[in-house]
Coordinates of C-alpha atoms and ligand atoms in Angstrom, one line a residue:
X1 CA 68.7 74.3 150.3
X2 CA 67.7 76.1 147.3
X3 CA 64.4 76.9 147.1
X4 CA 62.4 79.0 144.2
X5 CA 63.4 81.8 145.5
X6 CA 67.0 81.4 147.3
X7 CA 70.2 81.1 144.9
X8 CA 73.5 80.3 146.9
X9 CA 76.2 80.7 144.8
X10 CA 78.5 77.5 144.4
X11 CA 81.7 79.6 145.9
X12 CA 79.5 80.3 148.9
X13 CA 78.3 76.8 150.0
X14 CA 81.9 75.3 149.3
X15 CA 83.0 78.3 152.0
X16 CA 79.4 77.3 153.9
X17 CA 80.6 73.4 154.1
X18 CA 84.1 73.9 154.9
X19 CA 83.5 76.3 157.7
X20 CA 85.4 78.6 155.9
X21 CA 85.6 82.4 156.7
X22 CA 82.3 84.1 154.6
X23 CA 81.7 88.2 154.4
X24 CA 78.2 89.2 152.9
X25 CA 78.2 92.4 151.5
X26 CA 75.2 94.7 150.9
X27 CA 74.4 96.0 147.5
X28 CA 72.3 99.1 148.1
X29 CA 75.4 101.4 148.5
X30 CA 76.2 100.3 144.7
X31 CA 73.1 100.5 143.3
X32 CA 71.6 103.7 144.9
X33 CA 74.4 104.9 147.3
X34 CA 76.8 105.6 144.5
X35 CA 77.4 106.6 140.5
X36 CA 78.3 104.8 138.1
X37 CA 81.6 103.8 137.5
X38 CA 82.6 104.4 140.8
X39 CA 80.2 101.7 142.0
X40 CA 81.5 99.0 140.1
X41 CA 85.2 99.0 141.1
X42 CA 84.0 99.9 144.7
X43 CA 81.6 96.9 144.6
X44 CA 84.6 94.5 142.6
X45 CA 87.2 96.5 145.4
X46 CA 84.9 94.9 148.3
X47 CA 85.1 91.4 147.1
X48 CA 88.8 91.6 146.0
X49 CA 89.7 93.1 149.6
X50 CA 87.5 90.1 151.3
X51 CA 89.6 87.8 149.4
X52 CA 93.0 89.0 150.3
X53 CA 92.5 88.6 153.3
X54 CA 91.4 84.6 153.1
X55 CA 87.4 85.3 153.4
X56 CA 84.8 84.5 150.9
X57 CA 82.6 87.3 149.8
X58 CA 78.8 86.9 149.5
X59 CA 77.1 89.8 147.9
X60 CA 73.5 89.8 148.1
X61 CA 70.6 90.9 145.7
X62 CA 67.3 90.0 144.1
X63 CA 68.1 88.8 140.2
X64 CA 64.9 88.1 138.3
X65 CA 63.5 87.1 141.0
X66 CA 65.5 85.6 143.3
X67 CA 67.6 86.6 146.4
X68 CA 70.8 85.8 145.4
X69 CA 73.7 85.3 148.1
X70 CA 77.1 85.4 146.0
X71 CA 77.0 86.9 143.2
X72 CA 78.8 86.5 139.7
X73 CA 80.7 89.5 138.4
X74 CA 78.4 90.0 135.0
X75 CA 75.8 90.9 138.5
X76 CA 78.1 93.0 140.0
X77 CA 78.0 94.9 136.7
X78 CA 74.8 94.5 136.0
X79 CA 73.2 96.1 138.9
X80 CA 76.1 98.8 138.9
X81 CA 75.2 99.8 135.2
X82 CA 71.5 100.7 136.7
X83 CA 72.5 103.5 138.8
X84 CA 73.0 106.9 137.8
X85 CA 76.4 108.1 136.0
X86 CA 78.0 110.4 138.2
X87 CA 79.8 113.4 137.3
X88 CA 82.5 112.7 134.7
X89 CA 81.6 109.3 135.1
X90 CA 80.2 108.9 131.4
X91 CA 83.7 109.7 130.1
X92 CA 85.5 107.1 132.1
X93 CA 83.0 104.8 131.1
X94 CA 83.5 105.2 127.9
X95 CA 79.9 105.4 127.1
X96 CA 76.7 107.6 127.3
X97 CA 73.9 106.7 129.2
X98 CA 71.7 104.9 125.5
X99 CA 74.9 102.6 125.5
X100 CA 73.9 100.9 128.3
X101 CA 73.1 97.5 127.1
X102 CA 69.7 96.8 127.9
X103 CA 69.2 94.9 131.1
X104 CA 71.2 97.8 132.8
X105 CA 68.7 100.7 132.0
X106 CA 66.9 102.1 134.5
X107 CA 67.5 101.9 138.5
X108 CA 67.0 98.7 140.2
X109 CA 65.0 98.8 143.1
X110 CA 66.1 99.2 146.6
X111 CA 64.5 96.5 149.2
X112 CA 64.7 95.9 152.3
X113 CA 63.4 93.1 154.4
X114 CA 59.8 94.2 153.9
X115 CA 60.6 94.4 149.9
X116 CA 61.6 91.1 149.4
X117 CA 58.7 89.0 148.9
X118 CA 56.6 91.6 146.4
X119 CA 60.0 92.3 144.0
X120 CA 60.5 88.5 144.0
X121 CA 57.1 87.0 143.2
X122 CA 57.3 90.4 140.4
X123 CA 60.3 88.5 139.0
X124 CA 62.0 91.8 139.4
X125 CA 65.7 93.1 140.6
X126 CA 66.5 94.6 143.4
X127 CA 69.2 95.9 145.1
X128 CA 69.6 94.9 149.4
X129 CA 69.8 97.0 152.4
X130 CA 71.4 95.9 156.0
X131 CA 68.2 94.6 156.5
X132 CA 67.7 92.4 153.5
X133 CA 71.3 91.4 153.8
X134 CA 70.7 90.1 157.0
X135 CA 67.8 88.2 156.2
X136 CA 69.4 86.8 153.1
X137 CA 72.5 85.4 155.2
X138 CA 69.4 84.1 157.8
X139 CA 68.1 82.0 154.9
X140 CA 71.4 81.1 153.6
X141 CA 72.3 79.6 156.7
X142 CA 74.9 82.4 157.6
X143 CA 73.9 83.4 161.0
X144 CA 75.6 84.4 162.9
X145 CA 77.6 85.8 160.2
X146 CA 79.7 88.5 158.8
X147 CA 78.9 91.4 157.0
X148 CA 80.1 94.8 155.8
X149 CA 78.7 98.2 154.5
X150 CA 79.3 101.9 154.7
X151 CA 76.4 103.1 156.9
X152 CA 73.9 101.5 158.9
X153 CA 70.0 103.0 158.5
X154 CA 68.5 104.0 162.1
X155 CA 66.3 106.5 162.6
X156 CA 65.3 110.0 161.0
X157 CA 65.5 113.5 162.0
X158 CA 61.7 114.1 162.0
X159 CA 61.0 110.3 162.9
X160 CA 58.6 112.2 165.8
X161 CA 56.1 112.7 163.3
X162 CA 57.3 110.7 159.8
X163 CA 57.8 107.4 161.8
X164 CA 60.8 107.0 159.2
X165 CA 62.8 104.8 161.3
X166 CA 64.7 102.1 158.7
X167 CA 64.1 98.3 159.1
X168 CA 67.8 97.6 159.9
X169 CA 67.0 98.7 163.3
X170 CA 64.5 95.4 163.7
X171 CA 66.6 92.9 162.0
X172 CA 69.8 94.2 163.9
X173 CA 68.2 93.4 166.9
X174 CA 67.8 89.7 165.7
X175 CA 70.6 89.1 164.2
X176 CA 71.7 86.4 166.6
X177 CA 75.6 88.2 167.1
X178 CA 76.2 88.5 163.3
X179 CA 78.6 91.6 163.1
X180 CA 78.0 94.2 161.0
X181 CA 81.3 96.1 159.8
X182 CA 80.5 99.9 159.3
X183 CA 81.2 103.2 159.3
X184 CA 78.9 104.6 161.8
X185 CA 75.2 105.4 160.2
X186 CA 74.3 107.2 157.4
X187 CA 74.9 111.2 158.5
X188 CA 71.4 112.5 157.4
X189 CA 69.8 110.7 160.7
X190 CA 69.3 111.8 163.7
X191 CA 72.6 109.8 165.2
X192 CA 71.8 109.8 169.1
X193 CA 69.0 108.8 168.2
X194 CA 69.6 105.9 166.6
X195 CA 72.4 105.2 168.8
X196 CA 70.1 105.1 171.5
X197 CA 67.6 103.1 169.8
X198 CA 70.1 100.6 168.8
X199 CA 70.9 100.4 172.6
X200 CA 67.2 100.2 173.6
X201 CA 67.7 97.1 171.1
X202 CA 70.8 95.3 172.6
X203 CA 72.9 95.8 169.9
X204 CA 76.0 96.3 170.6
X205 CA 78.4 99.1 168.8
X206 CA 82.0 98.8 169.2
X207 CA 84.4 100.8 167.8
X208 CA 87.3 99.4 166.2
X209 CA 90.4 101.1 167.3
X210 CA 88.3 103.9 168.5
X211 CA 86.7 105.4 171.6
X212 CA 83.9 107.9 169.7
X213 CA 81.6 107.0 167.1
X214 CA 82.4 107.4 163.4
X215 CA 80.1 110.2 161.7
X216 CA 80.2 108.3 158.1
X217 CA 82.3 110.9 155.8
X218 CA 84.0 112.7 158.8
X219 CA 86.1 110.5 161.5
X220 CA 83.9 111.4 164.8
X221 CA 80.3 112.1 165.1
X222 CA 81.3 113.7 168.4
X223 CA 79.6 110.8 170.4
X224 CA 81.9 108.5 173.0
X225 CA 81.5 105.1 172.6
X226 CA 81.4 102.3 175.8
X227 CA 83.6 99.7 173.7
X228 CA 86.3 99.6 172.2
X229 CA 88.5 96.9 170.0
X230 CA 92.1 96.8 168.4
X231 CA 92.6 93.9 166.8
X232 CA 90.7 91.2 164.9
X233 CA 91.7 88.5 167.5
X234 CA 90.0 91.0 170.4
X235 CA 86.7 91.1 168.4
X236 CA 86.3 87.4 167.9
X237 CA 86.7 86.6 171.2
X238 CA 84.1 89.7 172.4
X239 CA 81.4 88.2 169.6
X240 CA 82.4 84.4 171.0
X241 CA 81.3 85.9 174.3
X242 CA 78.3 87.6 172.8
X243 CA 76.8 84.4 170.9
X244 CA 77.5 81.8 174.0
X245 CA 75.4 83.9 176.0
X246 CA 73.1 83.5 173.7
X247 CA 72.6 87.5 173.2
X248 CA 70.0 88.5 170.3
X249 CA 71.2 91.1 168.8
X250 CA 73.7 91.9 166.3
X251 CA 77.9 93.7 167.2
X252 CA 78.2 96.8 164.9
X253 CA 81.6 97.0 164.6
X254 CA 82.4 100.3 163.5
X255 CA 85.4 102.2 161.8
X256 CA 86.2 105.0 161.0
X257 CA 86.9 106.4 157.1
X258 CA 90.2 106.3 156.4
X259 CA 92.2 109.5 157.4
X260 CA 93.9 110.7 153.6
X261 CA 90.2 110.7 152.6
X262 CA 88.1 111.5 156.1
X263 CA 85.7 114.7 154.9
X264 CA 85.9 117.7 157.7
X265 CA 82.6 118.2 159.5
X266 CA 81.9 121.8 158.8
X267 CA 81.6 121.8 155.0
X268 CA 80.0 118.2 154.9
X269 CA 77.4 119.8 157.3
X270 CA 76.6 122.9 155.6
X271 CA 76.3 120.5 151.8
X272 CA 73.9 118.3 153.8
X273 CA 71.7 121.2 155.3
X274 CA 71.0 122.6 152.1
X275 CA 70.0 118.8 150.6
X276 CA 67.8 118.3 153.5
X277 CA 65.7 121.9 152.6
X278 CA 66.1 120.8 148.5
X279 CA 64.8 117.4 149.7
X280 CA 61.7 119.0 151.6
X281 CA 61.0 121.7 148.9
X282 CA 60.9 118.7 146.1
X283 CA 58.7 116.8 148.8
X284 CA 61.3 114.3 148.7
X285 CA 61.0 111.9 151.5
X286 CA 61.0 107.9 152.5
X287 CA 63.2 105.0 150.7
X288 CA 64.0 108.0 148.0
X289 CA 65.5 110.3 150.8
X290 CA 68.8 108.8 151.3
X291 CA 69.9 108.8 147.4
X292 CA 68.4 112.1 146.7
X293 CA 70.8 113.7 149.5
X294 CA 73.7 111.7 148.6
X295 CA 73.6 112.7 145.1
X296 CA 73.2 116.5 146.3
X297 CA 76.2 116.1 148.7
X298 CA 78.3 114.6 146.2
X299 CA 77.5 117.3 144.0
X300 CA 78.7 120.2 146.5
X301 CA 81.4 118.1 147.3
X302 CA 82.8 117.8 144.2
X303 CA 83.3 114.6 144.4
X304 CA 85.0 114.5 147.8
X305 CA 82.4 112.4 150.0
X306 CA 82.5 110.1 146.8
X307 CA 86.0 109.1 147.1
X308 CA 85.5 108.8 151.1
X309 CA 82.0 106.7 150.2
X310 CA 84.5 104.1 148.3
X311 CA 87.3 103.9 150.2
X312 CA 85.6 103.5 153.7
X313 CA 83.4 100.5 151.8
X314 CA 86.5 98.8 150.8
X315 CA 88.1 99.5 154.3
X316 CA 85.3 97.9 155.6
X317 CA 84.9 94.5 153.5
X318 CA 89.1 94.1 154.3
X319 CA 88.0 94.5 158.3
X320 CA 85.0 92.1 157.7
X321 CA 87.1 89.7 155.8
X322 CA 89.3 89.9 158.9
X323 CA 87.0 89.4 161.5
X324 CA 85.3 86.3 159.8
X325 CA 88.7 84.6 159.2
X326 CA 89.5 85.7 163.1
X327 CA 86.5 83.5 164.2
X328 CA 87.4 80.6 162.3
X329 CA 90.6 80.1 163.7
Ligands
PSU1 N1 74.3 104.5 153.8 C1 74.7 105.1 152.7 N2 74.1 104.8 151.5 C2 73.1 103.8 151.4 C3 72.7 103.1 152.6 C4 73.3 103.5 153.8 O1 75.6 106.0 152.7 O2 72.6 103.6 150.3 C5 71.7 102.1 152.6 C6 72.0 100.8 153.4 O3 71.7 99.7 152.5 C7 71.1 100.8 154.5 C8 69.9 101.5 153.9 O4 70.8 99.5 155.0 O5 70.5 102.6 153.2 C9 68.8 102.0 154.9 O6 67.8 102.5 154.1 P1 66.4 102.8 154.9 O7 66.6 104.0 155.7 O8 65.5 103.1 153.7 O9 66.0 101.6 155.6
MN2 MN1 63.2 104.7 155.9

């Protein structure tokens, strides 16, 4: 199964060949989504939470070379170490930035599934997206599968004339009723949009223990869902009933950020305005967009959106792990 360029982990085929409950997780949102240390015990947090609840995780990234599904915790760390220190962050790492042993200096790159191909015949490291991910888990043999992140990419606010519309989109719409466990998409798009888009696509978004769609940071993004679940048992049986019809697409299962650390919408807006015009004044724009505005956020946060960034990422690997162990049984 392993070809020159596909690494399953050992801890993933065991899982694979007993049928047992798998969770792929995304490694984008660690590398680029969020600062270092944060990243690493939100990235170790994921796994740990898909383990307690009887799942296997399956993080995914390009290592020298080779699209990796399961990763080893000297990775985790690794690609964690290439992303920017965050504020504060140097302290509680002990360390300043020309500590960093070698092989974590400088960021790793961010593909998705158009990446792939060129970062792995470069022998280089990269980072995954959604779309990656699900193409990873495709190869691996994990479709349909399970998978969590934070926030699904869909399409930009000025996709009329950039065309910046993200790749997830595509391989969503082909992901054969693998559920994606998320919370909502990322805020900086135009959300209808891609809500619509995602429709146009037949993939199907159900909220989990809500009727409105998540808005990322903030509980609502003020839009009313068709479909709703409350339990793991009532989403099995809803994606058992999506993959014997034979349906395409991919469920996005989506919840919302936990409420103790759910961001209100006004201030979040006003933080992500002024990115957006920092963003277009430093001619900012494409794959660089989303961690450029994420840093800026966090910055006029003060570090508020980066505690909700973690905990909804862990939320989400514990629902995921629940979900896939749901659909085993
Ligand atoms: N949401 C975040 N941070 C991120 C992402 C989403 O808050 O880093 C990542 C996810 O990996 C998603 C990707 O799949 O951004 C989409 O990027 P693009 O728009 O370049 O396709
Ligand atoms: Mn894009």
């Amino acid at each position: 199964m392993d070809a020159d360029w596909l690494d399953v982990s050992a801890s993933v085929v065991e899982a694979r060949s007993h049928a047992r409950a798998i969770v792929a997780l995304e490694t984008t949102v660690i590398a680029q989504g969020l600062p270092w240390p944060d990243n690493l015990e939100t990235a170790r947090g994921m796994e740990i939470a898909v383990r307690s609840v009887g799942a296997a995780p399956a993080s995914v990234a390009v290592v020298r070379g080779r699209l990796r599904i399961g990763l080893a915790d000297a990775e985790l760390f690794e690609i964690s170490r290439s992303a920017a220190t965050g504020p504060g962050g140097a302290a509680g790492a002990g360390g300043r930035d020309d500590d960093r042993p070698a092989e974590g200096r400088g960021r790793w790159a961010k593909a998705n599934r158009r990446d792939l191909a060129a970062v792995a015949a470069a022998g280089g490291c990269a980072a995954t997206t959604v779309s990656a991910t699900l193409w990873a888990m495709r190869r691996a043999a994990l479709v349909p599968g399970v998978m969590a992140t934070g926030g699904l990419g869909g399409v930009h606010r000025d996709a009329g004339s950039s065309f910046d519309v993200s790749t997830d989109l595509d391989e969503l719409a082909r992901a054969d009723g693998s559920v994606v466990v998320c919370s909502g998409m990322k805020s900086i798009l135009d959300v209808p949009a891609t809500l619509e888009s995602l429709e146009t696509r037949g993939v199907l978004v159900v909220g989990y223990r809500t009727d409105e769609l998540p808005g990322f940071l903030t509980r609502s993004a003020g839009l009313r869902l068709e479909h709703r679940v409350d339990s793991p048992a009532e989403i099995a049986r809803l994606v058992r009933a999506h993959r014997e019809l034979g349906l395409p697409g991919a469920i996005v299962l989506v919840q919302p950020v936990p409420e103790e650390s759910a961001m209100d919408p006004a201030p979040l807006d006003a933080a992500m305005a002024r990115a957006l015009e920092a963003a277009r004044r430093a001619g900012i724009a494409g794959k660089a967009l989303t961690p450029f505005l994420l840093e800026a956020v966090r910055e006029a946060t003060e570090g508020r959106s980066l505690r909700a960034n973690c905990e909804l990422l862990i939320a989400n690997a514990r629902l995921a792990g629940e979900v896939a162990t749901a659909m085993v049984s």
